[in-house]
Short mmCIF file of C-alpha atoms in Angstrom, two decimals:
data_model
loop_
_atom_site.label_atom_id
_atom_site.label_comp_id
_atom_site.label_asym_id
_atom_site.label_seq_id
_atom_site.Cartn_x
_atom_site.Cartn_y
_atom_site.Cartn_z
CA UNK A 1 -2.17 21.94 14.43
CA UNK A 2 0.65 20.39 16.64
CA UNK A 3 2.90 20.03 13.66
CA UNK A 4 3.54 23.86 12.71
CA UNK A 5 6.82 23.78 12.63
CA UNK A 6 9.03 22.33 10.47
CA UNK A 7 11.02 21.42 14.07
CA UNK A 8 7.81 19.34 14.84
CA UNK A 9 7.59 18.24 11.17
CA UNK A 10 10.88 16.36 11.05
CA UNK A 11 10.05 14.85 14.40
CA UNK A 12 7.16 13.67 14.04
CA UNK A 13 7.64 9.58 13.54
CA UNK A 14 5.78 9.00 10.04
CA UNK A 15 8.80 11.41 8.98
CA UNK A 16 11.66 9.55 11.07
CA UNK A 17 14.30 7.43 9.04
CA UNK A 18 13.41 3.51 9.16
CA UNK A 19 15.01 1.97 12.27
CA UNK A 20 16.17 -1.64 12.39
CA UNK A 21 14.70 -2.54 15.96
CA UNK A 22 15.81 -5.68 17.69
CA UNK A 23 12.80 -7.99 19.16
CA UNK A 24 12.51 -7.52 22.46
CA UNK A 25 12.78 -10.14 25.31
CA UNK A 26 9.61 -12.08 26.49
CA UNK A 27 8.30 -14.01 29.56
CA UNK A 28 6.87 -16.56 27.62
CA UNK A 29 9.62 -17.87 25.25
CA UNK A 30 7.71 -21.20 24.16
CA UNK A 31 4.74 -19.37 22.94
CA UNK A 32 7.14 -17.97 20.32
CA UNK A 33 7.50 -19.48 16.83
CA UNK A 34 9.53 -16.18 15.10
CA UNK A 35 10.47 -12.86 15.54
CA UNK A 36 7.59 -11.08 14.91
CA UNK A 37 5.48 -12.99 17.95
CA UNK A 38 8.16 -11.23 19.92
CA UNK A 39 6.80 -8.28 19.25
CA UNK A 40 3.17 -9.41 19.67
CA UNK A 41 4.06 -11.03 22.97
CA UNK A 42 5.98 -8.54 24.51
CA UNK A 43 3.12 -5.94 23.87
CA UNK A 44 0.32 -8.73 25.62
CA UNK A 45 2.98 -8.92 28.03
CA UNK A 46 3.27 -5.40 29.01
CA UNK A 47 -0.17 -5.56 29.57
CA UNK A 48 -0.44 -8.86 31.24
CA UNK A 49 -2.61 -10.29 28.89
CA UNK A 50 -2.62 -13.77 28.03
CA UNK A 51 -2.37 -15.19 23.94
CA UNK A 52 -5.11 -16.85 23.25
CA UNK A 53 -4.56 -20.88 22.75
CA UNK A 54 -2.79 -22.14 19.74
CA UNK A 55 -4.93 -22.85 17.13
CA UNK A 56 -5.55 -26.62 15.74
CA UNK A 57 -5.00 -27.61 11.87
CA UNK A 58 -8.43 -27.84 10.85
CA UNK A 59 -8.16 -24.01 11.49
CA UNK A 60 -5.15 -23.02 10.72
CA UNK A 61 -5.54 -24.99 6.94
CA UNK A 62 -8.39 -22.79 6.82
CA UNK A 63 -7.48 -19.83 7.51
CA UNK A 64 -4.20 -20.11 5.20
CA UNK A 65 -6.58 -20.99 2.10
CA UNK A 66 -8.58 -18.06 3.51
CA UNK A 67 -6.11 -15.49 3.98
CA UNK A 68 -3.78 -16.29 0.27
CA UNK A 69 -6.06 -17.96 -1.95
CA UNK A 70 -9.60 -16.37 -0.93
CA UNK A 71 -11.09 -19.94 -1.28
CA UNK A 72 -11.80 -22.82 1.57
CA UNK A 73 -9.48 -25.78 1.52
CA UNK A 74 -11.08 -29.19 -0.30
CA UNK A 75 -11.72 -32.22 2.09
CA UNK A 76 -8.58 -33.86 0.57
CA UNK A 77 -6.02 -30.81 1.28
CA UNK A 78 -7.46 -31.00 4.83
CA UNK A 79 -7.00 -34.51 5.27
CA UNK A 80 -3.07 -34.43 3.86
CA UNK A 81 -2.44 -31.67 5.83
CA UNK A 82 -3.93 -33.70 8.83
CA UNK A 83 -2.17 -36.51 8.03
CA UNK A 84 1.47 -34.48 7.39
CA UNK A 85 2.90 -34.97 10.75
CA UNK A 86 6.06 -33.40 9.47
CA UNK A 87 7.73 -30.50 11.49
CA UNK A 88 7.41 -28.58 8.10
CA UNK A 89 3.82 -29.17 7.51
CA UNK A 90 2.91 -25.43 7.57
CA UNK A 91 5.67 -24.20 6.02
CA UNK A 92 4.93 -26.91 2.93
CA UNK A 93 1.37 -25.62 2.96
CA UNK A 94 2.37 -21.65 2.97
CA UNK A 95 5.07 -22.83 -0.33
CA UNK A 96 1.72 -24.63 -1.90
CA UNK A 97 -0.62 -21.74 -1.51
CA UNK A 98 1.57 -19.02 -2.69
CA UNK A 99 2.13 -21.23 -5.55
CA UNK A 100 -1.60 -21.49 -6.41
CA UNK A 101 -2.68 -19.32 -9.45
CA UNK A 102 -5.77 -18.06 -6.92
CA UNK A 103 -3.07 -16.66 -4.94
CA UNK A 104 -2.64 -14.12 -7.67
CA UNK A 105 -6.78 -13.20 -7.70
CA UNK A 106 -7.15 -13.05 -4.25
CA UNK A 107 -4.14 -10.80 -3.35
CA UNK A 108 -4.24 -9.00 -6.79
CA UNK A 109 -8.16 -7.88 -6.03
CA UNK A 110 -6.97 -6.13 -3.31
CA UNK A 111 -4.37 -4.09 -5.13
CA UNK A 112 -7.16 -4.09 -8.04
CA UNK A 113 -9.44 -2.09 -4.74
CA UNK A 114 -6.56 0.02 -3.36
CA UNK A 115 -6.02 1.06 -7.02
CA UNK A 116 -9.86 2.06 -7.54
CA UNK A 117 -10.61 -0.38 -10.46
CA UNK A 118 -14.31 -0.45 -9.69
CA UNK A 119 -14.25 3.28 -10.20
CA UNK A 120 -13.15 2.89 -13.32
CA UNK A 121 -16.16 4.15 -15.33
CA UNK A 122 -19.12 2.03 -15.80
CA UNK A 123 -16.88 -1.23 -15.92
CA UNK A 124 -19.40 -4.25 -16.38
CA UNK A 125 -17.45 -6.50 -15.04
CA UNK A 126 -15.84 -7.81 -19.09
CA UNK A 127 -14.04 -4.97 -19.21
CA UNK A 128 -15.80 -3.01 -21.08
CA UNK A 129 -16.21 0.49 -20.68
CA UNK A 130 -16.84 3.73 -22.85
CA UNK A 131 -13.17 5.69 -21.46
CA UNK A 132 -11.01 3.16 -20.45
CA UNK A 133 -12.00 -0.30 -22.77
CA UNK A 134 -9.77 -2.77 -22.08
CA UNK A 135 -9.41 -2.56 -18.58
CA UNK A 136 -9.25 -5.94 -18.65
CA UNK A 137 -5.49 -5.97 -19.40
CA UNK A 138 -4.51 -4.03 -16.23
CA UNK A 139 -6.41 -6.44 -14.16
CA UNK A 140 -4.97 -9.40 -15.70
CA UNK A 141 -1.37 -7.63 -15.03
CA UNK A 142 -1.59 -7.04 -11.43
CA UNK A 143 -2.97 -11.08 -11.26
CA UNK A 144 0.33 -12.19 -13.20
CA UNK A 145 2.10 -9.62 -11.06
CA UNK A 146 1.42 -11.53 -8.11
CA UNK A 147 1.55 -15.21 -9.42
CA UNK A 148 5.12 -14.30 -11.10
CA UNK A 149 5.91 -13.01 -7.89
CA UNK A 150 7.35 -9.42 -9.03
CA UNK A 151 9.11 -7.71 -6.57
CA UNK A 152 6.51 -4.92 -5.03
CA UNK A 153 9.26 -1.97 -6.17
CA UNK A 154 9.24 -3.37 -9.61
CA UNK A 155 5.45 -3.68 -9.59
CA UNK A 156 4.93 0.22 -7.92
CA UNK A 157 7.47 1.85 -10.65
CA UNK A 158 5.41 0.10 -13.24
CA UNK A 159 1.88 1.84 -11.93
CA UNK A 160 3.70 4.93 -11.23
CA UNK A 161 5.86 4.82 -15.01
CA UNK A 162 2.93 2.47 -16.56
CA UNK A 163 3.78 0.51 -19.57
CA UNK A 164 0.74 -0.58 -22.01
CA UNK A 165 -0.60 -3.56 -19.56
CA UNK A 166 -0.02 -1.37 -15.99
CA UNK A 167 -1.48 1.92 -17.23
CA UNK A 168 -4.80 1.22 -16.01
CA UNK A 169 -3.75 2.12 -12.46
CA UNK A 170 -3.83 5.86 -13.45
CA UNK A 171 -5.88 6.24 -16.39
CA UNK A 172 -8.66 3.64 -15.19
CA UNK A 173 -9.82 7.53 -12.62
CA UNK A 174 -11.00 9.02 -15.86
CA UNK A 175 -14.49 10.70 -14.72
CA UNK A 176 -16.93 11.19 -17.59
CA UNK A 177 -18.88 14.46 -18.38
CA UNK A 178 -18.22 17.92 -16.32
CA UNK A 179 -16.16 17.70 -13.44
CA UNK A 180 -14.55 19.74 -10.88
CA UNK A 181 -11.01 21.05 -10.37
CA UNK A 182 -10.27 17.92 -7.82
CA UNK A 183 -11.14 15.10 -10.37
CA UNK A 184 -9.41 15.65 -12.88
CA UNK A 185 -7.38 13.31 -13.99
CA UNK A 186 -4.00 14.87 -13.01
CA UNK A 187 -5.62 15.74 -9.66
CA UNK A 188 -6.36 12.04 -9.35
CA UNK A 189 -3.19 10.81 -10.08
CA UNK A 190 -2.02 12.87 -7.36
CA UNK A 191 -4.54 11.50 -4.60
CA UNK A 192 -4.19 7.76 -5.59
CA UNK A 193 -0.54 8.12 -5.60
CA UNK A 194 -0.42 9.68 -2.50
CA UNK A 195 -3.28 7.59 -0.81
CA UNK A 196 -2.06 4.14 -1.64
CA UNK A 197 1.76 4.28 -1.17
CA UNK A 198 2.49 7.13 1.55
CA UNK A 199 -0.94 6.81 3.23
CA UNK A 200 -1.63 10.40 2.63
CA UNK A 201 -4.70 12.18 2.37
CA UNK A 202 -4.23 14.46 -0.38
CA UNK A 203 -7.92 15.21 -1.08
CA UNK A 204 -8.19 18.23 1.19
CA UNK A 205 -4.96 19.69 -0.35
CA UNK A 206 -6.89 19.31 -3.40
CA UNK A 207 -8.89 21.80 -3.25
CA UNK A 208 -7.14 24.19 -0.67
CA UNK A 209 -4.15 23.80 2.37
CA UNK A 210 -5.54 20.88 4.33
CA UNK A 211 -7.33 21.50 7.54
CA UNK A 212 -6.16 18.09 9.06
CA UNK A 213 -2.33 17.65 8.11
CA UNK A 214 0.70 19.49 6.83
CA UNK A 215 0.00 19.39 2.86
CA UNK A 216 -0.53 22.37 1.00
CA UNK A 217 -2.54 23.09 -2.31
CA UNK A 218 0.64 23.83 -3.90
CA UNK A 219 1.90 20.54 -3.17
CA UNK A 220 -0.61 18.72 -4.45
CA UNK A 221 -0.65 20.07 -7.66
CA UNK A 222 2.63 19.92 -7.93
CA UNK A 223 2.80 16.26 -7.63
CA UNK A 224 0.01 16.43 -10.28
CA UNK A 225 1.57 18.57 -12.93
CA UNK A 226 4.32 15.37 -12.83
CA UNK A 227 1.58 13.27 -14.96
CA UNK A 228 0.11 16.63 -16.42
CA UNK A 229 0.77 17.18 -20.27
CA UNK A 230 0.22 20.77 -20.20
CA UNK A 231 0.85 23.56 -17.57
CA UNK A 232 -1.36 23.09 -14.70
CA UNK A 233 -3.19 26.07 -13.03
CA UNK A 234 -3.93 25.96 -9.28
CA UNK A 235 -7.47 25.91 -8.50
CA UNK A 236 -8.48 26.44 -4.78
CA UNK A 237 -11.56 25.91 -3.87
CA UNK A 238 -12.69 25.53 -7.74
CA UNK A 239 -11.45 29.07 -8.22
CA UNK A 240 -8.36 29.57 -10.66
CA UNK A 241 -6.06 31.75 -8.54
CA UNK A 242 -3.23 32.83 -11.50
CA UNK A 243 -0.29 30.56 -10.01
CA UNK A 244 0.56 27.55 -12.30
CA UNK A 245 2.14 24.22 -10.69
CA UNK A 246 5.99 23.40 -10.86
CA UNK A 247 6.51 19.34 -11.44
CA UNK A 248 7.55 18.86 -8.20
CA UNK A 249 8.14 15.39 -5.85
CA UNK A 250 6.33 16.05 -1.77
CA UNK A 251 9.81 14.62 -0.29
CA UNK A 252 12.95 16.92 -1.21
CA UNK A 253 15.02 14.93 1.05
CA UNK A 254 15.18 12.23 -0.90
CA UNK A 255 15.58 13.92 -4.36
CA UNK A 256 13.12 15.35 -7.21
CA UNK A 257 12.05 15.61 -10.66
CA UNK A 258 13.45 17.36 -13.22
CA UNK A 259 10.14 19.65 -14.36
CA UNK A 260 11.74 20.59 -17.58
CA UNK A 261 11.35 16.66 -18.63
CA UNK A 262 9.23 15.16 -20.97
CA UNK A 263 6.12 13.69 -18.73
CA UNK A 264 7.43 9.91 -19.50
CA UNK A 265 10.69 11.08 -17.73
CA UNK A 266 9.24 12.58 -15.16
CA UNK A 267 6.79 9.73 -13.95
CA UNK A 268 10.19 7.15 -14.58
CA UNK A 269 12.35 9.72 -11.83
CA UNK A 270 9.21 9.53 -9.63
CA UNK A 271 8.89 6.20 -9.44
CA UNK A 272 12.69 5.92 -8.76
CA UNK A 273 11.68 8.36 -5.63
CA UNK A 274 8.59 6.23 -4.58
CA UNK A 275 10.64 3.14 -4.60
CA UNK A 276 13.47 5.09 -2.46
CA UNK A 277 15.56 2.87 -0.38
CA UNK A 278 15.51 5.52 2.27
CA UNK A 279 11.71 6.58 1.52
CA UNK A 280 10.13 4.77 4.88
CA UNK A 281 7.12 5.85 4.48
CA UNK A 282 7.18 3.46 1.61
CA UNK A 283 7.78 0.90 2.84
CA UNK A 284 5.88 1.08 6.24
CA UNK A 285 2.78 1.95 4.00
CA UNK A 286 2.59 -0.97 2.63
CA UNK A 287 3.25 -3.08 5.19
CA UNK A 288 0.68 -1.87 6.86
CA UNK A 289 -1.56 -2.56 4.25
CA UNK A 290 -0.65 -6.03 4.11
CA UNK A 291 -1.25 -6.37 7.58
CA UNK A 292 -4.61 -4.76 7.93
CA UNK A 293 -5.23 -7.06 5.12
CA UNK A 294 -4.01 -10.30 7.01
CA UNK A 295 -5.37 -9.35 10.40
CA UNK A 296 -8.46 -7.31 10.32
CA UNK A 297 -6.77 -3.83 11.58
CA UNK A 298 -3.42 -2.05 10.00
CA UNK A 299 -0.62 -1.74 12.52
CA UNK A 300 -1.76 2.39 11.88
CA UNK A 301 -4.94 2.60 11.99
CA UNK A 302 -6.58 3.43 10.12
CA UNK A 303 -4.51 2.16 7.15
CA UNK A 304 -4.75 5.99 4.74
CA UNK A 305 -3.89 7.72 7.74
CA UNK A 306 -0.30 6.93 8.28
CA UNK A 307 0.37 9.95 10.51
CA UNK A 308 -1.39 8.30 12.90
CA UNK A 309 0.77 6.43 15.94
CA UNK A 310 0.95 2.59 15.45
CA UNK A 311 0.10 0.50 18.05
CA UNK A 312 3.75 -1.16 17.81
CA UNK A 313 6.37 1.38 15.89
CA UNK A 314 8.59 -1.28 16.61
CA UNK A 315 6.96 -3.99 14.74
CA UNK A 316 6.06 -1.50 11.97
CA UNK A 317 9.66 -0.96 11.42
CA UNK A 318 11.15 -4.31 11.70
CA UNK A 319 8.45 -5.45 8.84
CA UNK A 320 9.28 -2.52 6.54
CA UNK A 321 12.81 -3.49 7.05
CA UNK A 322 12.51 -6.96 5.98
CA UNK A 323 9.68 -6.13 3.57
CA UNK A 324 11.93 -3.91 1.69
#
């Protein structure tokens, strides 16, 4: 309701350009090992709380192997790390665990949950399923994704514009038997797209104008007639109302699609769009994820909600920055 106007709209900070913010001075410079405990600090500061102690290396090895690999440390990687009185100790641990093929699983399951894999039909866990049967492929892709260390643009075009191994991000939300208006494939491509990389809720504009944001029916369907093959007919409410969808990207400001290109065109210009130097809500999207993932809460909380004020638009920024 408080973002009517289009005045409102382009004020409103999930719709802001990126900013490049500077971290900001603390009390408590030794507490400080880079710039992003600035940021942490200054906000404890400002509320005169105090960080809690540092932690030792029995728990910090653990919660590395914890947080990258999804796996505890062995008794020997604890006691080399204990015994590594080296100023780079953690930094040589961080280069070790990234390099781990685990690294890959753990970090790729969550991009395997984000992308709805489980959904994917009556997968037994092989791979195997009636509409999509070799789902195994996608899952081993976003795995090598990780352990090859793609860049994450690279790695979104190739879900949005999938090639052979990648497809499964899209066509792994095929329901089976009758199904409404909203899950239909197109209509799913145009959540999960949505959901995962701009932390939008298109759900609600999937079946009519949402009650709790800005998007309309119209849009949403538009950004589903992108992956549609055929024209696609606006349904509200599971109702056909007459008015057929235009291919059409949700941010004009950054460019569009041309809807009089052939679908594979079309998904190739909007993952050029997605990937956007100047799309922020990008970037900030996923950082977010990545920290919700790391610390137990996103910066916006929560993390498919991105209109929602971050605790630290600040921080947000200066990660998305860095991230892209």
């Amino acid at each position: 309701p408080e973002l009517s106007t289009a005045k409102q709209l382009k004020e409103h900070w999930a719709f802001r350009k990126i900013s490049n913010p500077q971290p900001p001075d603390v009390e408590n410079e030794a507490w400080l090992n880079n710039p992003v405990d600035r940021f942490v600090l200054s906000s404890l500061e400002s509320r005169s709380w105090i960080p809690s102690p540092r932690a030792d290396k029995r728990t910090l090895i653990r919660r590395a192997h914890l947080d990258l690999t999804g796996l505890m440390p062995s008794y020997a990687d604890v006691q080399k790390f204990l015994a590594d009185k080296s100023p780079d100790a953690w930094k040589k641990l961080i280069k070790h665990l990234l390099a781990s093929p685990h690294y890959g699983e753990r970090w790729g399951r969550h991009w395997l949950d984000v992308g709805r894999y489980g959904e994917s039909n009556g997968n037994d866990g092989l791979g195997r399923n009636p509409t999509f049967p070799h789902a195994w492929r996608y899952r081993d892709y976003v795995i090598r994704a990780f352990n090859e260390n793609k860049p994450y643009d690279q790695f979104v075009r190739e879900l949005i514009a999938p090639n052979k191994e990648s497809a499964g991000f899209i066509n792994g939300i095929k329901w089976r038997g009758e199904v409404n208006a909203s899950q239909s494939l197109e209509i799913q491509f145009s959540q999960n797209v949505s959901q995962v990389f701009l932390g939008i809720n298109m759900k609600c504009a999937s079946c009519h104008d949402s009650f709790i944001d800005r998007w309309t029916l119209s849009e949403s369907y538009n950004l589903a007639a992108i992956y549609a093959n055929t024209p696609l007919e606006l349904n509200r409410c599971d109702k056909p109302t007459g008015k057929m969808a235009t291919p059409k990207w949700i941010f004009p400001e950054l460019g569009d699609v041309d809807p009089k290109a052939p679908r594979a065109e079309r998904l190739k210009q909007l993952s050029r769009l997605m990937t956007h130097p100047e799309n922020g809500r990008f970037t900030r999207t996923l950082v977010n994820r990545i920290w919700e993932r790391l610390m137990g809460r996103g910066i916006v909380h929560p993390v498919d909600a991105m209109h929602t004020r971050p605790w630290n638009e600040d921080l947000l920024d200066y990660l998305a920055v860095r991230f892209a």
